[in-house]
Amino acid sequence: MILISRPAIEQMLVSMQRAEGYCRHARSSYPFNSETDIYAEPTEFYSGASGYAGATLRRAIDTLEAHLTNN
């Protein structure tokens, strides 16, 4: 059995839920509307949502691997 602190699990869950929401609501950046899309958050588009989700997955992997090597 491997113990992971509650705060670590809670942080992973928050990040994963946010990433899932970004991916679910992402949209194509084409066609780009220069009058409105220039002010959009990067995660509103597929590329930004994918980047955030990838970084979230990498952080979760790092957390889990760290706990495996510490036990």
PDB file of N, CA and C in Angstrom, residues 2-69:
ATOM      1  N   ILE A   2       0.448   2.227  -0.742  1.00  0.00           N
ATOM      2  CA  ILE A   2       1.176   3.491  -0.827  1.00  0.00           C
ATOM      3  C   ILE A   2       0.250   4.597  -0.343  1.00  0.00           C
ATOM      4  N   LEU A   3       0.735   5.384   0.577  1.00  0.00           N
ATOM      5  CA  LEU A   3      -0.055   6.493   1.095  1.00  0.00           C
ATOM      6  C   LEU A   3       0.316   7.788   0.373  1.00  0.00           C
ATOM      7  N   ILE A   4      -0.699   8.489  -0.086  1.00  0.00           N
ATOM      8  CA  ILE A   4      -0.517   9.794  -0.715  1.00  0.00           C
ATOM      9  C   ILE A   4      -1.336  10.777   0.111  1.00  0.00           C
ATOM     10  N   SER A   5      -0.753  11.895   0.431  1.00  0.00           N
ATOM     11  CA  SER A   5      -1.437  12.858   1.299  1.00  0.00           C
ATOM     12  C   SER A   5      -2.733  13.360   0.656  1.00  0.00           C
ATOM     13  N   ARG A   6      -3.669  13.683   1.506  1.00  0.00           N
ATOM     14  CA  ARG A   6      -4.951  14.211   1.040  1.00  0.00           C
ATOM     15  C   ARG A   6      -4.767  15.494   0.222  1.00  0.00           C
ATOM     16  N   PRO A   7      -3.927  16.450   0.662  1.00  0.00           N
ATOM     17  CA  PRO A   7      -3.731  17.660  -0.155  1.00  0.00           C
ATOM     18  C   PRO A   7      -3.173  17.354  -1.557  1.00  0.00           C
ATOM     19  N   ALA A   8      -2.298  16.367  -1.660  1.00  0.00           N
ATOM     20  CA  ALA A   8      -1.757  16.011  -2.978  1.00  0.00           C
ATOM     21  C   ALA A   8      -2.854  15.456  -3.875  1.00  0.00           C
ATOM     22  N   ILE A   9      -3.696  14.604  -3.322  1.00  0.00           N
ATOM     23  CA  ILE A   9      -4.807  14.035  -4.090  1.00  0.00           C
ATOM     24  C   ILE A   9      -5.806  15.132  -4.474  1.00  0.00           C
ATOM     25  N   GLU A  10      -6.115  16.008  -3.540  1.00  0.00           N
ATOM     26  CA  GLU A  10      -7.057  17.089  -3.825  1.00  0.00           C
ATOM     27  C   GLU A  10      -6.537  18.003  -4.923  1.00  0.00           C
ATOM     28  N   GLN A  11      -5.238  18.311  -4.902  1.00  0.00           N
ATOM     29  CA  GLN A  11      -4.656  19.163  -5.943  1.00  0.00           C
ATOM     30  C   GLN A  11      -4.710  18.475  -7.308  1.00  0.00           C
ATOM     31  N   MET A  12      -4.398  17.184  -7.335  1.00  0.00           N
ATOM     32  CA  MET A  12      -4.478  16.449  -8.598  1.00  0.00           C
ATOM     33  C   MET A  12      -5.913  16.455  -9.126  1.00  0.00           C
ATOM     34  N   LEU A  13      -6.892  16.238  -8.251  1.00  0.00           N
ATOM     35  CA  LEU A  13      -8.291  16.224  -8.676  1.00  0.00           C
ATOM     36  C   LEU A  13      -8.737  17.574  -9.224  1.00  0.00           C
ATOM     37  N   VAL A  14      -8.361  18.656  -8.564  1.00  0.00           N
ATOM     38  CA  VAL A  14      -8.729  19.993  -9.038  1.00  0.00           C
ATOM     39  C   VAL A  14      -8.149  20.228 -10.431  1.00  0.00           C
ATOM     40  N   SER A  15      -6.879  19.901 -10.601  1.00  0.00           N
ATOM     41  CA  SER A  15      -6.231  20.104 -11.898  1.00  0.00           C
ATOM     42  C   SER A  15      -6.851  19.229 -12.983  1.00  0.00           C
ATOM     43  N   MET A  16      -7.147  17.989 -12.637  1.00  0.00           N
ATOM     44  CA  MET A  16      -7.743  17.070 -13.619  1.00  0.00           C
ATOM     45  C   MET A  16      -9.160  17.498 -13.995  1.00  0.00           C
ATOM     46  N   GLN A  17      -9.944  17.942 -13.025  1.00  0.00           N
ATOM     47  CA  GLN A  17     -11.301  18.409 -13.317  1.00  0.00           C
ATOM     48  C   GLN A  17     -11.270  19.663 -14.182  1.00  0.00           C
ATOM     49  N   ARG A  18     -10.329  20.549 -13.904  1.00  0.00           N
ATOM     50  CA  ARG A  18     -10.183  21.760 -14.713  1.00  0.00           C
ATOM     51  C   ARG A  18      -9.777  21.397 -16.141  1.00  0.00           C
ATOM     52  N   ALA A  19      -8.813  20.499 -16.285  1.00  0.00           N
ATOM     53  CA  ALA A  19      -8.360  20.077 -17.611  1.00  0.00           C
ATOM     54  C   ALA A  19      -9.500  19.436 -18.390  1.00  0.00           C
ATOM     55  N   GLU A  20     -10.285  18.608 -17.716  1.00  0.00           N
ATOM     56  CA  GLU A  20     -11.405  17.949 -18.381  1.00  0.00           C
ATOM     57  C   GLU A  20     -12.430  18.984 -18.852  1.00  0.00           C
ATOM     58  N   GLY A  21     -12.683  19.989 -18.030  1.00  0.00           N
ATOM     59  CA  GLY A  21     -13.602  21.055 -18.425  1.00  0.00           C
ATOM     60  C   GLY A  21     -13.084  21.859 -19.610  1.00  0.00           C
ATOM     61  N   TYR A  22     -11.803  22.186 -19.586  1.00  0.00           N
ATOM     62  CA  TYR A  22     -11.214  22.903 -20.716  1.00  0.00           C
ATOM     63  C   TYR A  22     -11.360  22.089 -22.001  1.00  0.00           C
ATOM     64  N   CYS A  23     -11.069  20.797 -21.930  1.00  0.00           N
ATOM     65  CA  CYS A  23     -11.150  19.950 -23.122  1.00  0.00           C
ATOM     66  C   CYS A  23     -12.588  19.824 -23.616  1.00  0.00           C
ATOM     67  N   ARG A  24     -13.527  19.695 -22.691  1.00  0.00           N
ATOM     68  CA  ARG A  24     -14.933  19.534 -23.066  1.00  0.00           C
ATOM     69  C   ARG A  24     -15.471  20.774 -23.775  1.00  0.00           C
ATOM     70  N   HIS A  25     -15.009  21.963 -23.365  1.00  0.00           N
ATOM     71  CA  HIS A  25     -15.559  23.206 -23.915  1.00  0.00           C
ATOM     72  C   HIS A  25     -14.646  23.867 -24.952  1.00  0.00           C
ATOM     73  N   ALA A  26     -13.566  23.219 -25.318  1.00  0.00           N
ATOM     74  CA  ALA A  26     -12.625  23.814 -26.274  1.00  0.00           C
ATOM     75  C   ALA A  26     -13.264  23.950 -27.655  1.00  0.00           C
ATOM     76  N   ARG A  27     -12.724  24.876 -28.414  1.00  0.00           N
ATOM     77  CA  ARG A  27     -13.219  25.107 -29.770  1.00  0.00           C
ATOM     78  C   ARG A  27     -12.033  25.305 -30.705  1.00  0.00           C
ATOM     79  N   SER A  28     -12.323  25.193 -31.956  1.00  0.00           N
ATOM     80  CA  SER A  28     -11.297  25.388 -32.965  1.00  0.00           C
ATOM     81  C   SER A  28     -10.897  26.858 -33.028  1.00  0.00           C
ATOM     82  N   SER A  29      -9.654  27.105 -33.346  1.00  0.00           N
ATOM     83  CA  SER A  29      -9.201  28.489 -33.514  1.00  0.00           C
ATOM     84  C   SER A  29      -9.374  28.958 -34.959  1.00  0.00           C
ATOM     85  N   TYR A  30      -9.962  28.107 -35.776  1.00  0.00           N
ATOM     86  CA  TYR A  30     -10.191  28.468 -37.177  1.00  0.00           C
ATOM     87  C   TYR A  30     -11.682  28.457 -37.452  1.00  0.00           C
ATOM     88  N   PRO A  31     -12.267  29.433 -38.012  1.00  0.00           N
ATOM     89  CA  PRO A  31     -11.634  30.690 -38.395  1.00  0.00           C
ATOM     90  C   PRO A  31     -11.436  31.589 -37.170  1.00  0.00           C
ATOM     91  N   PHE A  32     -10.326  32.273 -37.153  1.00  0.00           N
ATOM     92  CA  PHE A  32      -9.962  33.141 -36.035  1.00  0.00           C
ATOM     93  C   PHE A  32     -10.634  34.493 -36.219  1.00  0.00           C
ATOM     94  N   ASN A  33     -11.352  34.931 -35.206  1.00  0.00           N
ATOM     95  CA  ASN A  33     -12.003  36.232 -35.231  1.00  0.00           C
ATOM     96  C   ASN A  33     -11.081  37.221 -34.520  1.00  0.00           C
ATOM     97  N   SER A  34     -10.397  38.045 -35.272  1.00  0.00           N
ATOM     98  CA  SER A  34      -9.398  38.958 -34.697  1.00  0.00           C
ATOM     99  C   SER A  34     -10.007  40.020 -33.797  1.00  0.00           C
ATOM    100  N   GLU A  35     -11.301  40.257 -33.898  1.00  0.00           N
ATOM    101  CA  GLU A  35     -11.937  41.272 -33.055  1.00  0.00           C
ATOM    102  C   GLU A  35     -12.270  40.752 -31.665  1.00  0.00           C
ATOM    103  N   THR A  36     -12.531  39.472 -31.532  1.00  0.00           N
ATOM    104  CA  THR A  36     -12.911  38.927 -30.225  1.00  0.00           C
ATOM    105  C   THR A  36     -11.945  37.865 -29.711  1.00  0.00           C
ATOM    106  N   ASP A  37     -11.451  37.002 -30.581  1.00  0.00           N
ATOM    107  CA  ASP A  37     -10.617  35.878 -30.144  1.00  0.00           C
ATOM    108  C   ASP A  37      -9.261  36.308 -29.605  1.00  0.00           C
ATOM    109  N   ILE A  38      -8.813  37.494 -29.942  1.00  0.00           N
ATOM    110  CA  ILE A  38      -7.529  37.981 -29.444  1.00  0.00           C
ATOM    111  C   ILE A  38      -7.560  38.136 -27.924  1.00  0.00           C
ATOM    112  N   TYR A  39      -8.753  38.275 -27.347  1.00  0.00           N
ATOM    113  CA  TYR A  39      -8.905  38.438 -25.902  1.00  0.00           C
ATOM    114  C   TYR A  39      -9.262  37.130 -25.187  1.00  0.00           C
ATOM    115  N   ALA A  40      -9.394  36.060 -25.940  1.00  0.00           N
ATOM    116  CA  ALA A  40      -9.791  34.768 -25.368  1.00  0.00           C
ATOM    117  C   ALA A  40      -8.634  34.140 -24.584  1.00  0.00           C
ATOM    118  N   GLU A  41      -8.987  33.361 -23.597  1.00  0.00           N
ATOM    119  CA  GLU A  41      -7.982  32.581 -22.866  1.00  0.00           C
ATOM    120  C   GLU A  41      -7.456  31.477 -23.787  1.00  0.00           C
ATOM    121  N   PRO A  42      -6.181  31.158 -23.712  1.00  0.00           N
ATOM    122  CA  PRO A  42      -5.631  30.112 -24.583  1.00  0.00           C
ATOM    123  C   PRO A  42      -6.350  28.767 -24.432  1.00  0.00           C
ATOM    124  N   THR A  43      -6.841  28.479 -23.226  1.00  0.00           N
ATOM    125  CA  THR A  43      -7.505  27.197 -23.002  1.00  0.00           C
ATOM    126  C   THR A  43      -8.892  27.123 -23.637  1.00  0.00           C
ATOM    127  N   GLU A  44      -9.368  28.214 -24.229  1.00  0.00           N
ATOM    128  CA  GLU A  44     -10.649  28.173 -24.951  1.00  0.00           C
ATOM    129  C   GLU A  44     -10.516  27.433 -26.271  1.00  0.00           C
ATOM    130  N   PHE A  45      -9.284  27.268 -26.735  1.00  0.00           N
ATOM    131  CA  PHE A  45      -9.034  26.619 -28.021  1.00  0.00           C
ATOM    132  C   PHE A  45      -8.449  25.222 -27.798  1.00  0.00           C
ATOM    133  N   TYR A  46      -8.598  24.362 -28.796  1.00  0.00           N
ATOM    134  CA  TYR A  46      -8.114  22.979 -28.680  1.00  0.00           C
ATOM    135  C   TYR A  46      -6.637  22.918 -28.289  1.00  0.00           C
ATOM    136  N   SER A  47      -5.829  23.754 -28.892  1.00  0.00           N
ATOM    137  CA  SER A  47      -4.384  23.686 -28.628  1.00  0.00           C
ATOM    138  C   SER A  47      -4.067  24.039 -27.174  1.00  0.00           C
ATOM    139  N   GLY A  48      -4.703  25.052 -26.636  1.00  0.00           N
ATOM    140  CA  GLY A  48      -4.457  25.443 -25.248  1.00  0.00           C
ATOM    141  C   GLY A  48      -5.001  24.429 -24.261  1.00  0.00           C
ATOM    142  N   ALA A  49      -6.197  23.901 -24.545  1.00  0.00           N
ATOM    143  CA  ALA A  49      -6.800  22.892 -23.676  1.00  0.00           C
ATOM    144  C   ALA A  49      -5.955  21.623 -23.669  1.00  0.00           C
ATOM    145  N   SER A  50      -5.463  21.241 -24.836  1.00  0.00           N
ATOM    146  CA  SER A  50      -4.614  20.059 -24.938  1.00  0.00           C
ATOM    147  C   SER A  50      -3.302  20.253 -24.183  1.00  0.00           C
ATOM    148  N   GLY A  51      -2.719  21.437 -24.299  1.00  0.00           N
ATOM    149  CA  GLY A  51      -1.480  21.726 -23.583  1.00  0.00           C
ATOM    150  C   GLY A  51      -1.677  21.687 -22.085  1.00  0.00           C
ATOM    151  N   TYR A  52      -2.772  22.265 -21.605  1.00  0.00           N
ATOM    152  CA  TYR A  52      -3.060  22.242 -20.172  1.00  0.00           C
ATOM    153  C   TYR A  52      -3.285  20.807 -19.696  1.00  0.00           C
ATOM    154  N   ALA A  53      -4.055  20.037 -20.466  1.00  0.00           N
ATOM    155  CA  ALA A  53      -4.330  18.645 -20.094  1.00  0.00           C
ATOM    156  C   ALA A  53      -3.047  17.822 -20.078  1.00  0.00           C
ATOM    157  N   GLY A  54      -2.172  18.047 -21.046  1.00  0.00           N
ATOM    158  CA  GLY A  54      -0.901  17.316 -21.076  1.00  0.00           C
ATOM    159  C   GLY A  54      -0.028  17.643 -19.880  1.00  0.00           C
ATOM    160  N   ALA A  55       0.034  18.914 -19.514  1.00  0.00           N
ATOM    161  CA  ALA A  55       0.828  19.309 -18.352  1.00  0.00           C
ATOM    162  C   ALA A  55       0.229  18.752 -17.066  1.00  0.00           C
ATOM    163  N   THR A  56      -1.099  18.712 -16.984  1.00  0.00           N
ATOM    164  CA  THR A  56      -1.771  18.148 -15.817  1.00  0.00           C
ATOM    165  C   THR A  56      -1.471  16.662 -15.695  1.00  0.00           C
ATOM    166  N   LEU A  57      -1.530  15.956 -16.804  1.00  0.00           N
ATOM    167  CA  LEU A  57      -1.211  14.536 -16.795  1.00  0.00           C
ATOM    168  C   LEU A  57       0.249  14.308 -16.387  1.00  0.00           C
ATOM    169  N   ARG A  58       1.153  15.118 -16.890  1.00  0.00           N
ATOM    170  CA  ARG A  58       2.568  14.985 -16.530  1.00  0.00           C
ATOM    171  C   ARG A  58       2.774  15.200 -15.032  1.00  0.00           C
ATOM    172  N   ARG A  59       2.088  16.198 -14.461  1.00  0.00           N
ATOM    173  CA  ARG A  59       2.208  16.467 -13.029  1.00  0.00           C
ATOM    174  C   ARG A  59       1.649  15.304 -12.202  1.00  0.00           C
ATOM    175  N   ALA A  60       0.529  14.728 -12.644  1.00  0.00           N
ATOM    176  CA  ALA A  60      -0.045  13.574 -11.938  1.00  0.00           C
ATOM    177  C   ALA A  60       0.904  12.380 -11.999  1.00  0.00           C
ATOM    178  N   ILE A  61       1.494  12.143 -13.150  1.00  0.00           N
ATOM    179  CA  ILE A  61       2.468  11.053 -13.295  1.00  0.00           C
ATOM    180  C   ILE A  61       3.653  11.285 -12.371  1.00  0.00           C
ATOM    181  N   ASP A  62       4.187  12.501 -12.355  1.00  0.00           N
ATOM    182  CA  ASP A  62       5.325  12.819 -11.486  1.00  0.00           C
ATOM    183  C   ASP A  62       4.986  12.601 -10.017  1.00  0.00           C
ATOM    184  N   THR A  63       3.771  13.018  -9.614  1.00  0.00           N
ATOM    185  CA  THR A  63       3.356  12.836  -8.217  1.00  0.00           C
ATOM    186  C   THR A  63       3.278  11.357  -7.871  1.00  0.00           C
ATOM    187  N   LEU A  64       2.653  10.569  -8.711  1.00  0.00           N
ATOM    188  CA  LEU A  64       2.510   9.140  -8.456  1.00  0.00           C
ATOM    189  C   LEU A  64       3.873   8.442  -8.461  1.00  0.00           C
ATOM    190  N   GLU A  65       4.724   8.775  -9.407  1.00  0.00           N
ATOM    191  CA  GLU A  65       6.063   8.163  -9.459  1.00  0.00           C
ATOM    192  C   GLU A  65       6.871   8.519  -8.216  1.00  0.00           C
ATOM    193  N   ALA A  66       6.764   9.760  -7.768  1.00  0.00           N
ATOM    194  CA  ALA A  66       7.492  10.184  -6.571  1.00  0.00           C
ATOM    195  C   ALA A  66       7.047   9.385  -5.356  1.00  0.00           C
ATOM    196  N   HIS A  67       5.767   9.142  -5.251  1.00  0.00           N
ATOM    197  CA  HIS A  67       5.269   8.356  -4.114  1.00  0.00           C
ATOM    198  C   HIS A  67       5.685   6.890  -4.220  1.00  0.00           C
ATOM    199  N   LEU A  68       5.780   6.380  -5.427  1.00  0.00           N
ATOM    200  CA  LEU A  68       6.237   4.997  -5.602  1.00  0.00           C
ATOM    201  C   LEU A  68       7.697   4.817  -5.204  1.00  0.00           C
ATOM    202  N   THR A  69       8.524   5.794  -5.542  1.00  0.00           N
ATOM    203  CA  THR A  69       9.964   5.667  -5.243  1.00  0.00           C
ATOM    204  C   THR A  69      10.262   5.957  -3.780  1.00  0.00           C
TER     205      THR A  69
END
